[in-house]
Short mmCIF file of C-alpha atoms in Angstrom, two decimals:
data_model
loop_
_atom_site.label_atom_id
_atom_site.label_comp_id
_atom_site.label_asym_id
_atom_site.label_seq_id
_atom_site.Cartn_x
_atom_site.Cartn_y
_atom_site.Cartn_z
CA MET A 1 -7.34 -4.82 23.27
CA THR A 2 -9.43 -2.24 25.13
CA ARG A 3 -6.34 -0.53 26.52
CA GLY A 4 -4.73 -0.50 23.07
CA TRP A 5 -7.80 1.14 21.53
CA SER A 6 -7.87 3.68 24.37
CA ARG A 7 -4.21 4.57 23.75
CA LEU A 8 -4.88 4.86 20.01
CA ARG A 9 -7.77 7.26 20.61
CA ARG A 10 -5.49 9.50 22.67
CA HIS A 11 -3.10 9.74 19.71
CA HIS A 12 -4.82 12.65 17.95
CA LEU A 13 -2.84 12.48 14.70
CA ALA A 14 -3.42 8.73 14.40
CA ARG A 15 -7.14 9.15 15.09
CA ALA A 16 -7.47 11.91 12.48
CA SER A 17 -5.48 9.82 10.01
CA LEU A 18 -7.73 6.81 10.57
CA ILE A 19 -10.85 8.92 9.95
CA PHE A 20 -9.32 10.39 6.79
CA LEU A 21 -8.28 6.97 5.43
CA ILE A 22 -11.69 5.44 6.14
CA ALA A 23 -13.38 8.36 4.37
CA ILE A 24 -11.10 8.01 1.33
CA MET A 25 -11.64 4.24 1.17
CA VAL A 26 -15.42 4.51 1.50
CA LEU A 27 -15.65 7.21 -1.16
CA SER A 28 -13.35 5.29 -3.51
CA LEU A 29 -15.28 2.04 -3.10
CA ALA A 30 -18.56 3.88 -3.60
CA ALA A 31 -17.29 5.67 -6.73
CA PRO A 32 -19.54 3.74 -9.19
CA LEU A 33 -22.60 4.44 -7.03
CA ILE A 34 -21.70 8.13 -6.69
CA ALA A 35 -21.19 8.39 -10.45
CA GLU A 36 -24.58 6.78 -11.06
CA LEU A 37 -26.32 9.10 -8.61
CA ARG A 38 -24.68 12.15 -10.20
CA GLY A 39 -25.34 10.89 -13.72
CA VAL A 40 -21.62 11.13 -14.61
CA ASP A 41 -19.48 8.71 -16.60
CA PRO A 42 -15.84 9.26 -15.54
CA THR A 43 -14.54 7.52 -18.67
CA GLN A 44 -16.65 9.54 -21.12
CA THR A 45 -14.71 12.25 -22.94
CA ASP A 46 -16.37 15.54 -23.89
CA LEU A 47 -14.12 17.94 -25.78
CA PHE A 48 -16.77 20.66 -25.59
CA HIS A 49 -16.35 20.80 -21.79
CA ARG A 50 -12.58 20.78 -21.40
CA PHE A 51 -11.08 22.53 -18.35
CA GLU A 52 -14.46 23.36 -16.86
CA PRO A 53 -14.13 25.14 -13.47
CA PRO A 54 -15.70 23.60 -10.33
CA SER A 55 -19.48 23.86 -10.45
CA ALA A 56 -22.65 22.07 -9.41
CA ALA A 57 -22.33 19.81 -12.45
CA TYR A 58 -18.57 19.24 -12.13
CA TRP A 59 -17.60 19.38 -8.46
CA LEU A 60 -13.87 19.76 -9.12
CA GLY A 61 -14.06 20.70 -12.79
CA THR A 62 -13.00 18.63 -15.79
CA ASP A 63 -9.68 17.52 -17.24
CA ASP A 64 -8.11 18.11 -20.67
CA VAL A 65 -10.56 15.76 -22.44
CA GLY A 66 -13.69 16.76 -20.53
CA ARG A 67 -13.83 13.97 -17.94
CA ASP A 68 -15.18 14.72 -14.48
CA LEU A 69 -12.14 15.25 -12.24
CA PHE A 70 -13.87 14.32 -8.97
CA GLN A 71 -14.95 10.93 -10.28
CA ARG A 72 -11.53 10.32 -11.81
CA LEU A 73 -9.94 10.99 -8.42
CA LEU A 74 -12.25 8.47 -6.76
CA ASP A 75 -11.53 5.84 -9.42
CA GLY A 76 -7.80 6.55 -9.11
CA GLY A 77 -8.03 6.30 -5.34
CA ARG A 78 -9.63 2.87 -5.59
CA VAL A 79 -6.74 1.64 -7.75
CA SER A 80 -3.95 3.31 -5.74
CA LEU A 81 -5.34 2.16 -2.38
CA LEU A 82 -5.88 -1.37 -3.69
CA VAL A 83 -2.27 -1.51 -4.88
CA GLY A 84 -1.02 -0.19 -1.53
CA LEU A 85 -3.16 -2.51 0.59
CA ALA A 86 -2.66 -5.65 -1.50
CA GLY A 87 1.05 -4.97 -1.95
CA ALA A 88 1.54 -4.37 1.79
CA LEU A 89 -0.37 -7.53 2.76
CA LEU A 90 1.49 -9.66 0.22
CA SER A 91 4.89 -8.29 1.17
CA GLY A 92 4.00 -8.62 4.87
CA LEU A 93 3.07 -12.28 4.40
CA LEU A 94 6.24 -13.01 2.44
CA GLY A 95 8.44 -11.14 4.90
CA ALA A 96 6.80 -12.83 7.90
CA LEU A 97 7.36 -16.33 6.49
CA ILE A 98 11.00 -15.60 5.64
CA GLY A 99 11.65 -13.87 8.95
CA VAL A 100 10.09 -16.51 11.20
CA THR A 101 11.84 -19.31 9.29
CA ALA A 102 15.23 -17.62 9.54
CA GLY A 103 14.80 -16.63 13.19
CA TYR A 104 13.48 -19.92 14.53
CA LEU A 105 15.49 -22.46 12.53
CA GLY A 106 18.71 -20.42 12.54
CA GLY A 107 22.00 -21.89 11.35
CA ARG A 108 22.98 -21.84 7.71
CA LEU A 109 19.40 -21.28 6.59
CA ASP A 110 19.26 -18.10 8.65
CA ALA A 111 22.58 -16.93 7.16
CA VAL A 112 21.45 -17.61 3.59
CA LEU A 113 18.04 -15.93 4.02
CA MET A 114 19.49 -12.87 5.72
CA ARG A 115 22.25 -12.45 3.13
CA PHE A 116 19.59 -12.68 0.45
CA THR A 117 17.58 -10.05 2.32
CA ASP A 118 20.65 -7.82 2.56
CA SER A 119 21.25 -8.17 -1.17
CA VAL A 120 17.67 -7.09 -1.94
CA ILE A 121 18.01 -4.12 0.43
CA ALA A 122 21.30 -3.13 -1.24
CA LEU A 123 19.71 -2.95 -4.69
CA PRO A 124 18.64 0.56 -5.82
CA LEU A 125 14.89 0.26 -5.40
CA LEU A 126 13.48 2.66 -7.98
CA PRO A 127 15.78 1.64 -10.88
CA LEU A 128 15.05 -2.01 -10.06
CA LEU A 129 11.29 -1.41 -10.13
CA ILE A 130 11.60 0.50 -13.40
CA VAL A 131 13.54 -2.35 -15.04
CA VAL A 132 11.13 -5.03 -13.81
CA ALA A 133 8.03 -3.00 -14.71
CA ALA A 134 9.43 -2.28 -18.20
CA VAL A 135 9.63 -6.00 -19.06
CA ASP A 136 7.11 -6.87 -21.77
CA PRO A 137 4.97 -9.73 -20.38
CA ARG A 138 4.20 -10.92 -23.93
CA LYS A 139 7.86 -11.91 -24.30
CA LEU A 140 7.46 -14.10 -21.23
CA GLY A 141 4.66 -16.10 -22.83
CA VAL A 142 1.69 -14.14 -21.49
CA PRO A 143 -1.13 -13.94 -24.08
CA ALA A 144 -1.39 -10.51 -25.74
CA GLU A 145 -5.04 -10.00 -24.72
CA LEU A 146 -4.25 -10.73 -21.07
CA ALA A 147 -1.07 -8.63 -21.09
CA GLN A 148 -2.98 -5.58 -22.37
CA SER A 149 -5.90 -5.88 -19.94
CA GLU A 150 -6.42 -3.43 -17.07
CA ALA A 151 -6.62 -6.23 -14.48
CA PHE A 152 -3.26 -7.67 -15.52
CA SER A 153 -1.48 -4.32 -15.21
CA LEU A 154 -2.98 -3.94 -11.73
CA TYR A 155 -1.97 -7.42 -10.56
CA ARG A 156 1.48 -7.07 -12.08
CA ILE A 157 2.24 -3.83 -10.26
CA VAL A 158 1.03 -5.36 -6.96
CA VAL A 159 3.36 -8.35 -7.38
CA ILE A 160 6.31 -6.17 -8.46
CA ILE A 161 5.92 -3.87 -5.45
CA ALA A 162 5.41 -6.77 -3.03
CA LEU A 163 8.55 -8.59 -4.22
CA THR A 164 10.69 -5.62 -3.18
CA GLY A 165 8.82 -4.50 -0.05
CA TRP A 166 9.18 -7.55 2.21
CA THR A 167 12.70 -6.98 3.54
CA THR A 168 11.83 -4.71 6.48
CA VAL A 169 9.14 -7.10 7.71
CA ALA A 170 11.49 -10.08 7.36
CA ARG A 171 14.18 -8.47 9.51
CA LEU A 172 11.65 -7.36 12.12
CA VAL A 173 10.00 -10.79 12.40
CA ARG A 174 13.38 -12.55 12.51
CA ALA A 175 14.48 -10.41 15.46
CA GLU A 176 11.27 -11.21 17.35
CA ALA A 177 11.47 -14.90 16.47
CA LEU A 178 14.99 -15.07 17.93
CA SER A 179 13.59 -13.71 21.19
CA LEU A 180 10.38 -15.74 21.24
CA LYS A 181 11.98 -19.13 20.59
CA ALA A 182 13.83 -18.78 23.91
CA ARG A 183 10.59 -18.16 25.85
CA ASP A 184 9.07 -20.80 28.12
CA PHE A 185 5.98 -21.43 25.95
CA SER A 186 8.18 -22.16 22.94
CA ARG A 187 10.44 -24.49 24.91
CA ALA A 188 7.39 -26.25 26.37
CA ALA A 189 5.89 -26.85 22.93
CA GLN A 190 9.23 -28.20 21.75
CA ALA A 191 9.50 -30.50 24.78
CA LEU A 192 6.02 -31.87 24.07
CA GLY A 193 7.18 -32.94 20.63
CA ALA A 194 5.58 -30.23 18.49
CA ARG A 195 7.07 -29.96 15.02
CA PRO A 196 9.04 -26.80 14.17
CA ILE A 197 6.47 -25.75 11.54
CA ARG A 198 3.69 -26.00 14.14
CA ILE A 199 5.67 -23.99 16.70
CA MET A 200 6.42 -21.30 14.14
CA LEU A 201 2.82 -20.97 12.92
CA ARG A 202 0.96 -21.51 16.20
CA HIS A 203 3.28 -19.93 18.78
CA ILE A 204 5.95 -17.70 17.22
CA LEU A 205 4.13 -15.97 14.36
CA PRO A 206 0.97 -14.97 16.32
CA ASN A 207 3.14 -13.28 18.95
CA THR A 208 4.66 -11.04 16.29
CA ALA A 209 1.22 -9.78 15.20
CA GLY A 210 1.61 -6.36 16.82
CA SER A 211 4.88 -5.60 15.07
CA LEU A 212 3.52 -6.99 11.80
CA ILE A 213 0.47 -4.73 11.92
CA VAL A 214 2.61 -1.65 12.55
CA ALA A 215 5.15 -2.50 9.85
CA THR A 216 2.44 -3.33 7.30
CA THR A 217 0.53 -0.12 8.03
CA ILE A 218 3.61 2.05 7.60
CA SER A 219 4.62 0.23 4.40
CA MET A 220 1.22 0.95 2.81
CA GLY A 221 2.10 4.62 2.42
CA THR A 222 5.49 3.75 0.92
CA LEU A 223 3.96 1.31 -1.57
CA ILE A 224 1.28 3.81 -2.64
CA LEU A 225 4.10 6.28 -3.27
CA LEU A 226 6.01 3.69 -5.32
CA GLU A 227 2.93 2.88 -7.39
CA SER A 228 2.35 6.56 -8.01
CA THR A 229 5.98 6.98 -9.09
CA LEU A 230 5.80 4.05 -11.53
CA SER A 231 2.47 5.22 -12.92
CA PHE A 232 3.88 8.75 -13.27
CA LEU A 233 6.74 7.27 -15.32
CA GLY A 234 4.26 5.34 -17.47
CA LEU A 235 5.26 1.92 -16.12
CA GLY A 236 2.46 1.35 -13.61
CA ILE A 237 -1.30 1.37 -14.07
CA GLN A 238 -1.99 1.98 -17.73
CA PRO A 239 -4.72 4.31 -19.08
CA PRO A 240 -7.64 4.35 -19.50
CA ALA A 241 -7.63 2.96 -15.93
CA ALA A 242 -7.09 5.85 -13.53
CA SER A 243 -4.62 6.04 -10.68
CA TRP A 244 -3.31 9.10 -8.89
CA GLY A 245 0.10 8.54 -10.43
CA ASN A 246 -0.99 8.42 -14.07
CA MET A 247 -3.31 11.38 -13.45
CA LEU A 248 -0.19 13.34 -12.55
CA THR A 249 1.43 12.13 -15.75
CA GLY A 250 -1.40 13.53 -17.82
CA ALA A 251 -1.30 16.83 -15.93
CA GLN A 252 2.44 17.56 -16.06
CA GLU A 253 2.22 19.29 -19.46
CA LEU A 254 -0.77 21.39 -18.36
CA LEU A 255 0.63 22.96 -15.18
CA GLN A 256 0.33 26.52 -16.47
CA GLU A 257 -3.00 26.04 -18.20
CA ALA A 258 -4.75 23.92 -15.53
CA PRO A 259 -2.67 23.52 -12.34
CA LEU A 260 -5.59 21.97 -10.45
CA LEU A 261 -5.25 18.80 -12.55
CA ALA A 262 -1.91 18.15 -10.84
CA LEU A 263 -2.81 19.66 -7.46
CA TRP A 264 -5.63 17.29 -6.53
CA PRO A 265 -3.97 13.90 -7.20
CA GLY A 266 -0.67 15.16 -5.76
CA LEU A 267 -2.42 16.40 -2.63
CA LEU A 268 -4.26 13.10 -2.16
CA ILE A 269 -1.04 11.11 -2.53
CA PHE A 270 0.67 13.36 0.02
CA LEU A 271 -2.17 13.21 2.55
CA THR A 272 -2.66 9.44 2.18
CA VAL A 273 1.03 8.63 2.66
CA ILE A 274 1.27 10.95 5.67
CA ALA A 275 -1.93 9.47 7.14
CA PHE A 276 -0.60 5.92 6.91
CA ASN A 277 2.63 6.98 8.61
CA PHE A 278 0.78 8.73 11.45
CA LEU A 279 -1.53 5.73 11.84
CA GLY A 280 1.48 3.42 12.01
CA ASP A 281 3.02 5.58 14.75
CA GLY A 282 -0.25 5.52 16.67
CA LEU A 283 -0.56 1.74 16.37
CA GLN A 284 3.00 1.31 17.54
CA ASP A 285 2.22 3.26 20.71
CA ALA A 286 -1.11 1.51 21.18
CA LEU A 287 0.28 -2.02 20.82
CA ASP A 288 3.38 -1.39 22.95
CA PRO A 289 2.60 -1.99 26.66
CA ARG A 290 5.53 0.23 27.64
CA SER A 291 3.75 3.25 26.15
CA GLU A 292 1.29 3.17 29.08
CA ARG A 293 4.15 3.81 31.49
CA ARG A 294 5.60 6.51 29.27
#
């Protein structure tokens, strides 16, 4: 663990990315406290202060209905990061369970699970997400009040993204499970009469933790980008809840009048996705013992 952390610290891009992501997360989580200290309500419209430039009162100016842009960015960051983190963890868990089951048990079950994985990979991702996100939950029996709530739209987008983001993790874990089940510790546990489910959960899955962490970290950036795309198309997080994607939607018709409304959320999406990718690269080097020799 100490050597891994030392290798991660020597990866300058990964270290800078980690600092940036921690800063964004802390600021986003502290958004209500910051708004209270500043005396700003990010949901309050004020048509008399539309398109205000950056000032001591409005740190990044205001949007087209007079809302404080800085606070809206923090609120949007909290939603976008929550979707990325929850979606990555959920898809990682689903992919890990499918991968370890297919890799360890093998046979027809492995063939069926991997062909199902291949079929999901073969589907065009963005059109699939658009179709699934466009389904009206009220037609599926969800009460109208629940379907129109902000929390439901958030949970729905997390589940939709997770159901399509597990395939890479599943293939990665399967490959490692195929290797690990032939190791001595796995054979010893089997010889002692341990059940397959116990061997998978206690011996195989923990030994794939390094690869899982790397794959989940890298997928966070991709899932944040997908959420932003769906929100930009009006199928993700619904207003008045803010996300970086739907902030871009509101700014696309005001590019000439107020380009900063699109610049800030677009820049944060770009930097966050790049930071997660750099952090994933750094973790891969840190958790790979061969990187010490390289």
